Coordinates of C-alpha atoms and ligand atoms in Angstrom, one line a residue:
X1 CA 44.6 13.3 193.7
X2 CA 42.3 16.3 193.6
X3 CA 40.9 18.8 196.1
X4 CA 37.3 19.1 197.1
X5 CA 37.0 21.5 194.2
X6 CA 38.5 18.9 191.8
X7 CA 41.9 20.5 191.1
X8 CA 45.4 19.1 191.4
X9 CA 48.1 20.5 193.6
X10 CA 46.9 19.5 197.1
X11 CA 50.2 18.3 198.2
X12 CA 49.3 18.2 201.9
X13 CA 46.2 16.0 201.4
X14 CA 48.3 13.7 199.2
X15 CA 51.0 13.4 201.7
X16 CA 48.5 12.6 204.5
X17 CA 46.6 10.1 202.4
X18 CA 49.7 8.1 201.4
X19 CA 51.8 8.7 204.6
X20 CA 54.6 10.5 202.8
X21 CA 56.4 13.5 204.4
X22 CA 55.1 16.5 202.5
X23 CA 58.6 17.7 201.5
X24 CA 59.2 14.4 199.7
X25 CA 56.2 14.6 197.4
X26 CA 57.0 15.0 193.7
X27 CA 54.1 17.1 192.6
X28 CA 53.4 16.7 188.9
X29 CA 49.7 17.4 189.4
X30 CA 49.9 21.2 189.5
X31 CA 51.4 23.1 186.6
X32 CA 53.9 25.3 188.3
X33 CA 57.3 26.3 186.8
X34 CA 59.8 23.8 188.3
X35 CA 62.5 26.5 188.1
X36 CA 60.6 29.0 190.1
X37 CA 60.0 31.1 192.0
X38 CA 62.7 33.5 190.7
X39 CA 65.7 34.1 193.0
X40 CA 64.9 37.8 192.8
X41 CA 61.4 37.2 194.3
X42 CA 62.8 35.1 197.1
X43 CA 65.2 37.8 198.0
X44 CA 62.5 40.4 198.3
X45 CA 60.3 38.0 200.2
X46 CA 63.0 37.5 202.8
X47 CA 63.2 41.3 203.3
X48 CA 59.5 41.8 203.6
X49 CA 58.6 40.9 207.2
X50 CA 57.6 44.5 207.9
X51 CA 54.7 44.2 205.5
X52 CA 52.9 41.7 207.6
X53 CA 51.3 44.3 209.8
X54 CA 50.5 46.8 207.0
X55 CA 47.3 47.0 205.0
X56 CA 47.9 46.6 201.3
X57 CA 46.9 49.3 198.8
X58 CA 43.3 48.3 197.9
X59 CA 43.9 49.4 194.3
X60 CA 47.2 47.6 193.8
X61 CA 48.5 50.6 191.9
X62 CA 52.2 49.6 192.0
X63 CA 51.3 46.3 190.3
X64 CA 48.9 47.8 187.9
X65 CA 51.4 50.3 186.7
X66 CA 54.1 47.7 186.2
X67 CA 51.7 45.5 184.2
X68 CA 50.3 48.4 182.1
X69 CA 53.9 49.6 181.3
X70 CA 54.8 46.2 179.9
X71 CA 52.0 46.0 177.3
X72 CA 51.6 49.1 177.1
X73 CA 48.1 49.7 178.4
X74 CA 46.6 52.1 181.0
X75 CA 46.8 51.0 184.6
X76 CA 43.0 51.4 184.5
X77 CA 42.8 48.5 182.0
X78 CA 44.2 46.2 184.7
X79 CA 42.5 44.6 187.7
X80 CA 44.5 42.5 190.2
X81 CA 43.1 39.4 191.8
X82 CA 43.7 36.9 194.5
X83 CA 44.8 34.5 191.8
X84 CA 43.0 34.7 188.5
X85 CA 40.4 32.4 190.2
X86 CA 39.1 35.4 192.1
X87 CA 38.6 37.3 188.8
X88 CA 36.8 34.4 187.1
X89 CA 34.2 34.5 189.9
X90 CA 34.1 38.3 190.0
X91 CA 33.5 38.6 186.3
X92 CA 30.7 36.0 186.2
X93 CA 29.0 37.7 189.2
X94 CA 29.2 41.0 187.5
X95 CA 28.2 39.9 183.9
X96 CA 25.4 37.6 185.2
X97 CA 25.3 35.8 181.9
X98 CA 22.0 34.0 181.0
X99 CA 23.8 31.5 178.8
X100 CA 27.5 30.6 178.5
X101 CA 29.5 28.3 176.3
X102 CA 32.4 26.2 177.6
X103 CA 34.8 24.4 175.4
X104 CA 35.4 21.1 177.2
X105 CA 37.5 19.6 178.5
X106 CA 38.7 22.7 180.2
X107 CA 39.5 24.3 183.6
X108 CA 36.6 23.5 185.9
X109 CA 36.4 26.8 187.7
X110 CA 34.5 28.5 184.9
X111 CA 31.7 26.0 185.3
X112 CA 31.7 26.3 189.0
X113 CA 31.4 30.1 188.8
X114 CA 28.7 29.9 186.2
X115 CA 26.7 27.3 188.2
X116 CA 26.9 29.4 191.3
X117 CA 25.4 32.3 189.3
X118 CA 22.6 30.1 187.9
X119 CA 23.8 30.5 184.3
X120 CA 22.8 27.9 181.7
X121 CA 26.0 26.3 180.6
X122 CA 26.4 24.9 177.1
X123 CA 29.4 22.7 176.2
X124 CA 31.2 22.2 173.0
X125 CA 33.1 18.9 173.3
X126 CA 36.5 18.8 171.7
X127 CA 37.4 15.5 169.9
X128 CA 40.2 13.3 170.8
X129 CA 40.7 12.3 167.1
X130 CA 41.5 16.0 166.4
X131 CA 43.9 16.1 169.4
X132 CA 41.4 18.2 171.2
X133 CA 42.1 21.2 168.8
X134 CA 39.5 23.9 168.6
X135 CA 37.7 24.4 165.3
X136 CA 36.6 28.1 165.3
X137 CA 33.7 27.6 162.8
X138 CA 32.3 24.9 165.1
X139 CA 32.9 27.2 168.1
X140 CA 31.0 30.1 166.5
X141 CA 28.1 27.7 165.6
X142 CA 27.9 26.4 169.2
X143 CA 28.1 30.0 170.5
X144 CA 24.8 31.1 168.8
X145 CA 22.5 32.6 171.4
X146 CA 25.0 32.7 174.4
X147 CA 26.2 35.8 176.1
X148 CA 29.7 34.7 177.1
X149 CA 32.2 32.2 175.8
X150 CA 35.2 31.0 178.0
X151 CA 38.3 30.1 176.0
X152 CA 41.3 28.8 177.8
X153 CA 44.4 29.4 175.6
X154 CA 46.5 27.3 175.9
X155 CA 43.9 25.0 177.2
X156 CA 44.1 23.1 180.5
X157 CA 44.2 20.1 180.4
X158 CA 44.9 19.5 176.7
X159 CA 47.8 21.9 176.1
X160 CA 46.3 22.9 172.7
X161 CA 46.7 26.5 171.6
X162 CA 44.6 28.5 169.2
X163 CA 46.8 30.9 167.2
X164 CA 46.5 34.6 168.0
X165 CA 45.3 35.4 164.5
X166 CA 42.4 32.9 164.7
X167 CA 41.3 34.3 168.1
X168 CA 41.3 37.9 166.6
X169 CA 39.0 36.7 163.8
X170 CA 36.9 34.9 166.3
X171 CA 36.6 38.0 168.5
X172 CA 35.4 40.1 165.5
X173 CA 32.7 37.6 164.6
X174 CA 31.6 37.3 168.3
X175 CA 31.6 41.1 168.7
X176 CA 29.1 41.4 165.8
X177 CA 26.9 38.9 167.5
X178 CA 27.1 40.5 170.9
X179 CA 29.0 37.7 172.5
X180 CA 31.6 38.5 175.1
X181 CA 34.8 36.5 175.2
X182 CA 36.7 35.6 178.4
X183 CA 40.2 34.5 177.3
X184 CA 42.1 32.7 180.0
X185 CA 45.8 33.0 179.3
X186 CA 47.0 31.4 182.6
X187 CA 49.7 29.4 180.5
X188 CA 50.4 31.9 177.8
X189 CA 53.9 32.7 179.2
X190 CA 55.1 29.5 177.7
X191 CA 54.0 30.8 174.2
X192 CA 54.1 34.6 174.7
X193 CA 53.9 35.2 170.9
X194 CA 50.2 34.1 171.1
X195 CA 49.2 36.6 173.8
X196 CA 46.3 38.9 173.0
X197 CA 47.0 41.8 175.3
X198 CA 48.4 44.1 172.7
X199 CA 45.1 43.9 170.7
X200 CA 43.0 45.1 173.7
X201 CA 41.4 48.5 173.5
X202 CA 38.6 50.3 175.4
X203 CA 36.1 49.1 172.7
X204 CA 37.1 45.4 173.2
X205 CA 34.4 42.9 173.9
X206 CA 36.9 40.5 175.5
X207 CA 38.6 40.2 178.8
X208 CA 42.0 38.5 179.4
X209 CA 42.8 36.5 182.5
X210 CA 46.5 36.2 183.5
X211 CA 48.0 34.3 186.3
X212 CA 51.3 34.7 188.0
X213 CA 51.0 31.5 190.0
X214 CA 52.0 29.1 187.2
X215 CA 54.9 30.6 185.3
X216 CA 56.4 32.3 188.3
X217 CA 55.6 29.4 190.7
X218 CA 53.8 31.7 193.1
X219 CA 50.6 29.6 193.7
X220 CA 51.0 30.0 197.5
X221 CA 50.6 33.7 197.5
X222 CA 47.6 33.8 195.1
X223 CA 48.2 36.5 192.5
X224 CA 46.7 37.1 189.0
X225 CA 45.3 39.9 187.0
X226 CA 42.7 40.7 184.3
X227 CA 42.9 43.1 181.3
X228 CA 39.8 44.7 179.8
X229 CA 38.2 47.9 178.6
X230 CA 38.5 50.7 181.2
X231 CA 34.8 51.0 181.7
X232 CA 34.5 47.3 182.5
X233 CA 37.5 47.3 184.8
X234 CA 36.0 50.3 186.7
X235 CA 32.8 48.4 187.3
X236 CA 34.6 45.3 188.4
X237 CA 36.6 47.3 190.9
X238 CA 33.4 48.5 192.4
X239 CA 32.2 45.0 193.3
X240 CA 35.6 43.4 194.1
X241 CA 36.4 42.5 197.7
X242 CA 38.6 45.2 199.3
X243 CA 42.2 44.1 200.0
X244 CA 41.8 40.8 198.2
X245 CA 45.4 41.2 196.9
X246 CA 47.8 41.3 199.8
X247 CA 50.8 43.5 200.0
X248 CA 53.3 40.7 199.8
X249 CA 51.6 39.3 196.7
X250 CA 51.7 42.7 195.0
X251 CA 55.4 43.4 195.5
X252 CA 56.5 39.9 194.7
X253 CA 54.5 39.9 191.5
X254 CA 56.2 43.2 190.4
X255 CA 59.6 41.7 191.2
X256 CA 58.7 38.6 189.1
X257 CA 57.4 40.6 186.2
X258 CA 60.7 42.6 186.1
X259 CA 62.9 39.5 186.1
X260 CA 63.4 39.1 182.4
X261 CA 66.4 36.8 182.8
X262 CA 64.2 34.3 184.8
X263 CA 61.6 34.4 182.0
X264 CA 64.2 33.8 179.3
X265 CA 65.9 31.0 181.2
X266 CA 62.7 29.3 182.2
X267 CA 61.5 29.2 178.5
X268 CA 64.9 27.8 177.4
X269 CA 65.0 25.0 180.1
X270 CA 61.4 24.3 179.5
X271 CA 61.8 23.6 175.8
X272 CA 64.5 21.0 176.5
X273 CA 62.5 19.3 179.3
X274 CA 59.3 19.4 177.4
X275 CA 60.8 17.7 174.4
X276 CA 62.5 15.1 176.6
X277 CA 59.3 14.3 178.5
X278 CA 57.2 14.1 175.3
X279 CA 59.7 11.7 173.7
X280 CA 60.0 9.5 176.7
X281 CA 56.3 9.4 177.4
X282 CA 55.5 8.7 173.7
X283 CA 58.0 5.9 173.7
X284 CA 55.9 4.0 176.3
X285 CA 53.6 1.7 174.3
X286 CA 50.7 1.9 176.8
X287 CA 50.5 5.7 176.5
X288 CA 49.1 8.1 174.0
X289 CA 50.5 11.7 174.6
X290 CA 48.7 14.7 173.2
X291 CA 50.8 17.5 171.7
X292 CA 51.0 20.5 174.0
X293 CA 52.5 24.0 173.9
X294 CA 52.1 24.3 177.7
X295 CA 54.1 22.9 180.6
X296 CA 52.0 19.8 181.0
X297 CA 50.8 16.9 178.9
X298 CA 47.4 15.2 178.7
X299 CA 48.0 11.5 178.4
X300 CA 45.7 8.6 177.6
X301 CA 46.1 5.1 179.0
X302 CA 45.6 2.9 176.0
X303 CA 44.6 -0.4 177.7
X304 CA 44.2 -2.1 181.0
X305 CA 45.2 0.1 183.9
X306 CA 43.0 3.2 184.6
X307 CA 44.1 6.6 185.8
X308 CA 42.8 6.1 189.4
X309 CA 44.9 2.9 189.7
X310 CA 47.9 4.6 188.1
X311 CA 47.6 7.5 190.5
X312 CA 47.7 5.0 193.4
X313 CA 50.7 3.1 192.0
X314 CA 52.7 6.3 191.4
X315 CA 51.8 7.5 194.9
X316 CA 53.8 4.5 196.2
X317 CA 56.7 6.2 194.5
X318 CA 55.8 9.6 196.0
X319 CA 54.8 10.9 192.6
X320 CA 51.6 12.9 192.4
X321 CA 49.8 13.1 189.0
X322 CA 46.5 14.6 188.0
X323 CA 43.8 12.0 187.4
X324 CA 41.9 13.8 184.6
X325 CA 38.8 11.6 184.8
X326 CA 36.7 14.4 186.3
X327 CA 37.2 16.8 183.4
X328 CA 34.0 17.1 181.4
X329 CA 34.6 15.2 178.1
X330 CA 37.4 12.9 179.5
X331 CA 37.2 9.7 181.5
X332 CA 39.2 7.4 183.6
X333 CA 41.7 6.7 180.8
X334 CA 43.2 10.2 181.0
X335 CA 45.8 11.8 183.3
X336 CA 47.8 15.0 183.2
X337 CA 51.5 15.5 184.2
X338 CA 53.5 18.7 184.5
X339 CA 56.9 19.1 182.8
X340 CA 59.4 19.1 185.7
X341 CA 63.1 19.2 186.1
X342 CA 65.1 16.4 184.4
X343 CA 65.6 14.4 187.6
X344 CA 61.8 14.4 188.3
X345 CA 60.9 13.7 184.7
X346 CA 63.2 10.7 184.8
X347 CA 61.8 9.4 188.0
X348 CA 58.3 9.6 186.4
X349 CA 59.4 7.7 183.3
X350 CA 61.2 5.0 185.3
X351 CA 58.2 4.6 187.6
X352 CA 55.8 4.3 184.6
X353 CA 58.0 1.8 182.9
X354 CA 58.2 -0.3 186.1
X355 CA 54.4 -0.2 186.6
X356 CA 53.6 -1.3 183.1
X357 CA 56.2 -4.1 183.2
X358 CA 54.7 -5.4 186.4
X359 CA 51.2 -5.2 185.1
X360 CA 52.3 -7.2 182.0
X361 CA 54.1 -9.8 184.2
X362 CA 50.9 -10.1 186.2
X363 CA 48.6 -10.7 183.2
Ligands
PLP1 C1 43.5 27.6 183.0 C2 43.6 28.1 184.4 N1 43.1 29.3 184.7 C3 43.2 29.8 185.9 C4 43.7 29.1 186.9 C5 43.8 29.7 188.3 O1 45.0 30.2 188.6 P1 45.3 31.1 189.8 O2 46.3 30.4 190.7 O3 45.9 32.4 189.2 O4 44.0 31.4 190.5 C6 44.2 27.8 186.7 C7 44.7 27.0 187.8 O5 45.0 25.8 187.7 C8 44.1 27.3 185.4 O6 44.6 26.0 185.1

């Protein structure tokens, strides 16, 4: 089930299509933290009705200071966005690249932004036999002559991660060739040791995208941020839509970033559930599960049933997965599922087992 833009997470449309009450949908198609949002954020949210009639700070200073303090960077190295999606589009509109390289399969919004800008898009296709891992020598080769490379790390939908040290080497080589890197770290909170922010300076030729909608389960309020050289951020701020980050989003984001206990607990629970789901999915003969460091798995259907059909069958059990057939470089054999709480993971596993048993019995 995807939206008109081809993403997962459209629970309302799914509920309407399959005649399920929205509250009963088990959404494994979006990659939100199943233990979020943090309690601390919910408390502040409940006390925030007075903000509804106030204009937000157009510069989101409160949030920028909090983010900058954590790294540490200058608040002027930070730009806040209405989700990191706003910043993907803003950056492309500002950079106006002639040629860009995408490493596919990956998050589709980069291509959308580049197409809207009229940029020539080149693709480096990752190979299934390498578990969709990136080879940096190949990447550099494919990047010859482009202005911008988008690198999603960890990558959606594959869950593969390029280690921090390799990205640093890559950035150096790209810098020498005048290639700018957009590094999307929407899922880096699950592997914080690989984050690049601490390597950023005002001379950097890379930009980091961060989202608070995944790890903090705040998709509904749309909040993300970007980190870059101060000169670049200043220019982006000039062209950004005024008040795109609302007041509520700003204060809830600060609360989330301050909740260290939530972050610790989430990572701990995640590790258990991720291992559980990986083992259980891998034990199903009809499936091939790709290794992932993130809170989702890319899965291949080995024979027979296709992802579209599986999506329909799971919908009958109120379970929503992401048919990954519309990712560039994948086809109708692939789907993606998020790591959820144990009960939901178990429901998924039971449903999959039933579906495959029934399809065996029918053949
Ligand atoms: C890799 C990646 N980057 C960015 C985004 C956009 O996130 P946001 O909700 O912050 O706009 C997504 C959403 O699915 C994503 O998967």
